[in-house]
mmCIF file of C-alpha atoms in Angstrom:
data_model
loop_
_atom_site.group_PDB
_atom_site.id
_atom_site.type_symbol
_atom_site.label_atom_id
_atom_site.label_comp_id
_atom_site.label_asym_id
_atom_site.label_seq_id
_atom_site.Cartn_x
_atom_site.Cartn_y
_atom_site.Cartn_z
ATOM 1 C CA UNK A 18 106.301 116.067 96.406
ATOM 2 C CA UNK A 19 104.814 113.757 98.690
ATOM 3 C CA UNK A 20 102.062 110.904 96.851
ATOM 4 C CA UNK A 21 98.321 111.457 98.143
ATOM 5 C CA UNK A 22 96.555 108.450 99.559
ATOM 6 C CA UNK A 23 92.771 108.144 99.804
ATOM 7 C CA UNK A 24 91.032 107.057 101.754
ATOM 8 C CA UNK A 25 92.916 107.767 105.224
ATOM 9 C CA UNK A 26 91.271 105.264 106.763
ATOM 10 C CA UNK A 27 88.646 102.267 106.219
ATOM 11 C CA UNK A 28 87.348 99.704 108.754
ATOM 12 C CA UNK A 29 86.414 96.069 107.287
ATOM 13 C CA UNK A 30 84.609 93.159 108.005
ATOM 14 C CA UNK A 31 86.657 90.153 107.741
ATOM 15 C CA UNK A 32 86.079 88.671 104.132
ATOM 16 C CA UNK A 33 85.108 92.365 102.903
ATOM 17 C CA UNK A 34 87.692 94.048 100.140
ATOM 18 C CA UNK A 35 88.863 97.078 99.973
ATOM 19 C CA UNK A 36 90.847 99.628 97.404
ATOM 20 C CA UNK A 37 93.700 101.756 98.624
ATOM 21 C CA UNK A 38 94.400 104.986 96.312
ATOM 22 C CA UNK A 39 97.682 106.415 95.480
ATOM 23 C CA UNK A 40 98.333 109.814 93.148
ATOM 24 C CA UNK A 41 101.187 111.754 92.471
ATOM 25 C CA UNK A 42 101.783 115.181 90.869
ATOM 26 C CA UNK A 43 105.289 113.958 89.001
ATOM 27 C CA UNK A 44 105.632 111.462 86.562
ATOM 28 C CA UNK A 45 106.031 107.868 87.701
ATOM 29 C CA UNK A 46 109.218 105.491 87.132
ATOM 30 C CA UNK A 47 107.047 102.813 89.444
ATOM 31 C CA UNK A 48 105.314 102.185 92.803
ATOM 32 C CA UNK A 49 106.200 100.416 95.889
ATOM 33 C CA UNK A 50 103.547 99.529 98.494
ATOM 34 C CA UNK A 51 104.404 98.593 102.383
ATOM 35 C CA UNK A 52 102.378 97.176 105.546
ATOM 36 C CA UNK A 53 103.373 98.803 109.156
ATOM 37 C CA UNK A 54 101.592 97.088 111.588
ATOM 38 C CA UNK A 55 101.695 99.249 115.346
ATOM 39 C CA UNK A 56 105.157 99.423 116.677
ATOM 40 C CA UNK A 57 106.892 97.384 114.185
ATOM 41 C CA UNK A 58 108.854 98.506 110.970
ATOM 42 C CA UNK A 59 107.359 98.840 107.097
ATOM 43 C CA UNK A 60 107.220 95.666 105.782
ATOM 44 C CA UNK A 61 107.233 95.368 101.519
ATOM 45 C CA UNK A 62 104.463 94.231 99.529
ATOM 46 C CA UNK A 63 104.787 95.262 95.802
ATOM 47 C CA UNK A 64 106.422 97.019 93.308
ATOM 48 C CA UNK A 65 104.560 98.272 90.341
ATOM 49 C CA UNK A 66 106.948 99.218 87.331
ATOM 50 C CA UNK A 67 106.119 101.199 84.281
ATOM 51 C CA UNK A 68 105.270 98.328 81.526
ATOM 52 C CA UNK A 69 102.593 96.272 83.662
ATOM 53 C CA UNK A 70 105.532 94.417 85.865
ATOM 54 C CA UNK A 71 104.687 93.670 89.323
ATOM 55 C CA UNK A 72 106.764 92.105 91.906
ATOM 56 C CA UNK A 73 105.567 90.780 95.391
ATOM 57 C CA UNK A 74 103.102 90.063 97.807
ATOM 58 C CA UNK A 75 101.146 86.757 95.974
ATOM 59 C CA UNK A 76 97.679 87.500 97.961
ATOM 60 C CA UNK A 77 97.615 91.154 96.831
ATOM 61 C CA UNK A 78 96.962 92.859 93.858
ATOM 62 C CA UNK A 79 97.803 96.639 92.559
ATOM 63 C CA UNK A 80 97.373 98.312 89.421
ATOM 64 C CA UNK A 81 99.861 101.047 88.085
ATOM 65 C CA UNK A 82 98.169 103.629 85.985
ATOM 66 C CA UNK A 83 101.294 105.558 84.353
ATOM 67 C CA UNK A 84 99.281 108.194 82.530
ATOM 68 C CA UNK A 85 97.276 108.746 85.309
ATOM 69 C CA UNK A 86 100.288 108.715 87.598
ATOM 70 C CA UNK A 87 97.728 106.418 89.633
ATOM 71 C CA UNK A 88 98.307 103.365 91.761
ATOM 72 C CA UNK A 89 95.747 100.975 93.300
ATOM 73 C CA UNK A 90 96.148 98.808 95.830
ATOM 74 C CA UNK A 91 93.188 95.666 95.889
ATOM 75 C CA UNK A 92 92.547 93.657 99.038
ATOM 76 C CA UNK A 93 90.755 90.890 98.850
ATOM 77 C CA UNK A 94 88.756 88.714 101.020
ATOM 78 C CA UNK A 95 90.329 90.879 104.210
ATOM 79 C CA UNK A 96 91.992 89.048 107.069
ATOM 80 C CA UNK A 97 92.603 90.183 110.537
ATOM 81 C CA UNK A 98 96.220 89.873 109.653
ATOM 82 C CA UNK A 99 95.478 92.866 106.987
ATOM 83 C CA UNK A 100 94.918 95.204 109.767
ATOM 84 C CA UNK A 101 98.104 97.850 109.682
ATOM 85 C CA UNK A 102 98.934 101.356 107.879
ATOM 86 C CA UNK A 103 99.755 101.187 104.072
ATOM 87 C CA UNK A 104 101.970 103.209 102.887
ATOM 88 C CA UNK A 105 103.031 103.789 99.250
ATOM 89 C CA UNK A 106 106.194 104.759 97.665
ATOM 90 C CA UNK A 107 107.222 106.584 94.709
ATOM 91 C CA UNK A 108 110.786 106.718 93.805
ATOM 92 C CA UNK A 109 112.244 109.368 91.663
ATOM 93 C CA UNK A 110 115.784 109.782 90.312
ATOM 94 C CA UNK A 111 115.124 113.461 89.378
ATOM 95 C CA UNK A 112 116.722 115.841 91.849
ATOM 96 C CA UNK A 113 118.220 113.101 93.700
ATOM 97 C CA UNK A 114 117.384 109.605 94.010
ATOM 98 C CA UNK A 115 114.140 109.717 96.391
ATOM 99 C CA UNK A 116 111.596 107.335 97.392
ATOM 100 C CA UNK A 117 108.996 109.751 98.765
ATOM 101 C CA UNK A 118 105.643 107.993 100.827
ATOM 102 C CA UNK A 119 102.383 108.920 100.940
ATOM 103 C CA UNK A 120 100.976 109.614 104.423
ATOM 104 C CA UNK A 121 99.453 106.041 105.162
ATOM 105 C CA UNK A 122 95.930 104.652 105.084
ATOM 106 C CA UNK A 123 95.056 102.716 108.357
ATOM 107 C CA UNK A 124 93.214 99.411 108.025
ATOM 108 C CA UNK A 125 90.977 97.590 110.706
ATOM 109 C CA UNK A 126 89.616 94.426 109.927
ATOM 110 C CA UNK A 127 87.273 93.481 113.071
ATOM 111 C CA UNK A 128 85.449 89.727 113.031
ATOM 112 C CA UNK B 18 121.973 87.331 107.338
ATOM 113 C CA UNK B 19 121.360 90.231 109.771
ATOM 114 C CA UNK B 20 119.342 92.380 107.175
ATOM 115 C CA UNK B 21 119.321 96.006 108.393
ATOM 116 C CA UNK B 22 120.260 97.004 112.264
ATOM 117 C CA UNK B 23 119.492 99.742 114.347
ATOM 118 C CA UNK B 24 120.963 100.904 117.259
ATOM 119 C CA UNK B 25 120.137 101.552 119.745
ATOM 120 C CA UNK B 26 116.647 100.896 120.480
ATOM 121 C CA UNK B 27 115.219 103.648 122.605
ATOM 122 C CA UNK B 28 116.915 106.920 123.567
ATOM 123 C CA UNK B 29 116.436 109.919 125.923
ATOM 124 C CA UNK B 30 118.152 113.021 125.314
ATOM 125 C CA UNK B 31 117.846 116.238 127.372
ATOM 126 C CA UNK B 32 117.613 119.311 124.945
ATOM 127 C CA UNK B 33 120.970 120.325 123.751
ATOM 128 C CA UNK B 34 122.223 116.791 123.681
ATOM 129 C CA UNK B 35 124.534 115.250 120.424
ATOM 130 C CA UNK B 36 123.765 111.666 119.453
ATOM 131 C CA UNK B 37 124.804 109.428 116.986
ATOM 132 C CA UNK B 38 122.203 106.731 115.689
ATOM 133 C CA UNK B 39 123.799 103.907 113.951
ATOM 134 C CA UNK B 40 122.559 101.975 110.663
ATOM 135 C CA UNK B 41 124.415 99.062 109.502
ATOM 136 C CA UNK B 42 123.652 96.552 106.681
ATOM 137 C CA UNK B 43 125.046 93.218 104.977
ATOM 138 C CA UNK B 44 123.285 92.663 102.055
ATOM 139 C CA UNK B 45 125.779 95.012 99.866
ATOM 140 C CA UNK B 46 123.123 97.631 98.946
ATOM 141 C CA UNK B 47 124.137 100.801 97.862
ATOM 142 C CA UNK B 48 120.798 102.533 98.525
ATOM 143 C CA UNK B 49 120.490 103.392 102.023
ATOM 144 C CA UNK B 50 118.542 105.934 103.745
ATOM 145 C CA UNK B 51 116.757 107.813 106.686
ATOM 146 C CA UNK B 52 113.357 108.790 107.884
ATOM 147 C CA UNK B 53 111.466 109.788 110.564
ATOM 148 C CA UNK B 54 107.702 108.818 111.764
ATOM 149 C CA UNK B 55 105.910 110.939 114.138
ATOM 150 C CA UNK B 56 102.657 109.617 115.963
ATOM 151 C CA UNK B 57 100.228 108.688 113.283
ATOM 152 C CA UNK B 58 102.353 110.261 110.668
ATOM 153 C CA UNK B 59 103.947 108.553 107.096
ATOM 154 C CA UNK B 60 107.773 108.434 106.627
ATOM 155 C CA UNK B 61 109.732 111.493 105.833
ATOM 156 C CA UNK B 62 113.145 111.244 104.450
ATOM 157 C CA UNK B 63 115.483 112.908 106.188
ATOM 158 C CA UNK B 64 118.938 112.110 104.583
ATOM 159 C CA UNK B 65 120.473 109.498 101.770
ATOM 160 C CA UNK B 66 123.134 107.771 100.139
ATOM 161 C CA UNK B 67 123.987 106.243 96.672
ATOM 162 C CA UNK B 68 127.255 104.898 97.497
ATOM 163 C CA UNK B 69 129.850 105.423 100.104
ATOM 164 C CA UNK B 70 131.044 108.592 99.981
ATOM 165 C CA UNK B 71 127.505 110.472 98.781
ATOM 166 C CA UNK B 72 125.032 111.439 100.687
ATOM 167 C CA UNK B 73 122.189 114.491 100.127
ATOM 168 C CA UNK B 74 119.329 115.680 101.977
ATOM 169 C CA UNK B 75 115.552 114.406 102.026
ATOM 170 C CA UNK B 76 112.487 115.972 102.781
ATOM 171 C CA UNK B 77 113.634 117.071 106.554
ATOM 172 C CA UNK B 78 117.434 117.678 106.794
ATOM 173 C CA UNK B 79 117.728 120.203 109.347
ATOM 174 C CA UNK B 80 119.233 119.459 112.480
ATOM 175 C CA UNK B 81 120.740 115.870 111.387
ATOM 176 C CA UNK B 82 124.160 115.412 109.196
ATOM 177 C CA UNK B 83 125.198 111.828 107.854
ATOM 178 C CA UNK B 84 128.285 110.634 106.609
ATOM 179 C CA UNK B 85 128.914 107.108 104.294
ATOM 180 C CA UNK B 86 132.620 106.458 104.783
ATOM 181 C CA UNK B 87 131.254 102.451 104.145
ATOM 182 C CA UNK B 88 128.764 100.471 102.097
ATOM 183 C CA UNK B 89 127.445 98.773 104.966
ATOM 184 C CA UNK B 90 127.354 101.677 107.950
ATOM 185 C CA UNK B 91 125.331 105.245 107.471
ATOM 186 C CA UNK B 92 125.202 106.474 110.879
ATOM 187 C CA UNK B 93 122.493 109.717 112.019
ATOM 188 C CA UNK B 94 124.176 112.319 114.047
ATOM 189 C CA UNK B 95 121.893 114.851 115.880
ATOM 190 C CA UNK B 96 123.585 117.820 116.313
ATOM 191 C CA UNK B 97 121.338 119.358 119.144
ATOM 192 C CA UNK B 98 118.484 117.800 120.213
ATOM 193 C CA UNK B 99 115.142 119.343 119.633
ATOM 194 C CA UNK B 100 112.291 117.926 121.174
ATOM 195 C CA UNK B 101 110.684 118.231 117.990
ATOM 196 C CA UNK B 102 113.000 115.453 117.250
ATOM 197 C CA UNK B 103 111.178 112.984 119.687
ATOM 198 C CA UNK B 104 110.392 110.372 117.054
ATOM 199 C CA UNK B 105 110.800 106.737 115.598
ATOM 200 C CA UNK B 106 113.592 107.037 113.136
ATOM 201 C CA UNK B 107 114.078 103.945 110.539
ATOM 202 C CA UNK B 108 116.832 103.437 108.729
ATOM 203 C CA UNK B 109 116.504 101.495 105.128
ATOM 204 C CA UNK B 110 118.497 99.890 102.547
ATOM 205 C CA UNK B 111 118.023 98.465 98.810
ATOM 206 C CA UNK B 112 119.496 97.586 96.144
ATOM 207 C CA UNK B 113 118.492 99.749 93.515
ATOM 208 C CA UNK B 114 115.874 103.037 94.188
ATOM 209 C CA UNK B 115 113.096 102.143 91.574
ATOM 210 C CA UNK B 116 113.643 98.435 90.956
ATOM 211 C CA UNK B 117 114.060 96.921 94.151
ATOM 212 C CA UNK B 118 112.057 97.179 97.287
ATOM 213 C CA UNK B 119 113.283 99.076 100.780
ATOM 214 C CA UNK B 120 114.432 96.708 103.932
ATOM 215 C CA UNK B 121 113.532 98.679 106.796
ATOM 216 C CA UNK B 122 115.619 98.177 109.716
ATOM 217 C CA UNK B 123 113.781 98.242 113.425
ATOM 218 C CA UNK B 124 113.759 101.516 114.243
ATOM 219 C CA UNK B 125 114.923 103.574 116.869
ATOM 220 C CA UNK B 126 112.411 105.435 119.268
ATOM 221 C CA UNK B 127 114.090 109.147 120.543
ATOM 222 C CA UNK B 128 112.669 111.023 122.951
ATOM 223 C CA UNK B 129 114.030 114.539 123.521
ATOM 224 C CA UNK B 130 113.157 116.511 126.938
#
């Protein structure tokens, strides 16, 4: 079952932050977060495991709420190089080893 | 290192067509799938493999078969082109499914007439 994202999209000021939302319906084994800017592939930028681990991106921060089956994404002090869609991730390895995505949030940053 | 590869880029098939859309990796991952993006849409899996020799079906298998007879090569075959087929399709590889982060390769943009 596919993760929901909120919000679907947000425009920024450069130097603004912004929180990207991701829920899921199924129990989390952990959370991966990609970057797709316009024509170009998904690019990785953390993985949140069950425990508080976090590997990744060094100027971006996500929390991993297990109960919750929650995952936040925190960008800070926005660039114009932030603009893109984020996507996340959840991988399960119940009925078959999926990594299902959400449907994206788009990001503008304008100066 | 290459990473993940794609080919070929674009694509044109006429409605009816077969097509084979390669995926090959070095990096020795055993993870390795495929999904499609339509405009403005997320990723949906289509097909994926554990290991050579296994493969099952994603969110979207209908109308595309894989095979792993390698670690490095899992190669999308369309059987007969739909135009709702006309998409980007990325291939990805990794080295474990929760632990390890997805390479993406380039993508491959197929439009179907």
């Amino acid at each position: 079952q596919q993760p929901v994202q909120s919000p679907q999209a947000v425009i920024l000021r450069e130097g603004e932050d912004a929180v990207i939302n991701c829920s899921s319906s199924k129990a989390l084994y952990s959370v991966h977060w990609y970057r797709q800017k316009h024509g170009e592939a998904p690019v990785f930028l953390m993985i949140l495991l069950k425990g508080g681990e976090q590997k990744g991106h060094e100027k971006i921060s996500a929390s991993f709420n297990e109960k919750k089956q929650q995952s936040s994404l925190y960008l800070t002090a926005s660039q114009l190089s932030y603009s893109g869609t984020y996507f996340c991730g959840t991988p399960t390895p119940t009925g078959g080893f999926k990594t299902i995505f959400g449907a994206g949030t788009r990001l503008f940053v304008k100066a | 290192n290459a990473g993940v590869t794609q080919t070929p880029k674009f694509q044109v098939l006429k409605t009816g067509q077969s097509m084979t859309l390669q995926c090959a990796q070095d990096m020795n991952h055993e993870y390795m799938s495929w999904y499609r993006q339509d405009p403005g849409m997320g990723l949906r899996l289509i097909h994926y493999s554990v290991g050579a020799g296994i493969t099952d079906q994603g969110e979207v298998p209908n109308g595309y078969n894989v095979s792993r007879s390698t670690t490095e090569d899992f190669p999308l075959r369309l059987l007969s082109a739909a135009p709702s087929q006309t998409s980007v399709y990325f291939c990805a590889s990794s080295y474990s499914l929760i632990l390890n982060e997805q390479f993406f390769g380039p993508g491959t943009r197929l439009t179907v007439l």
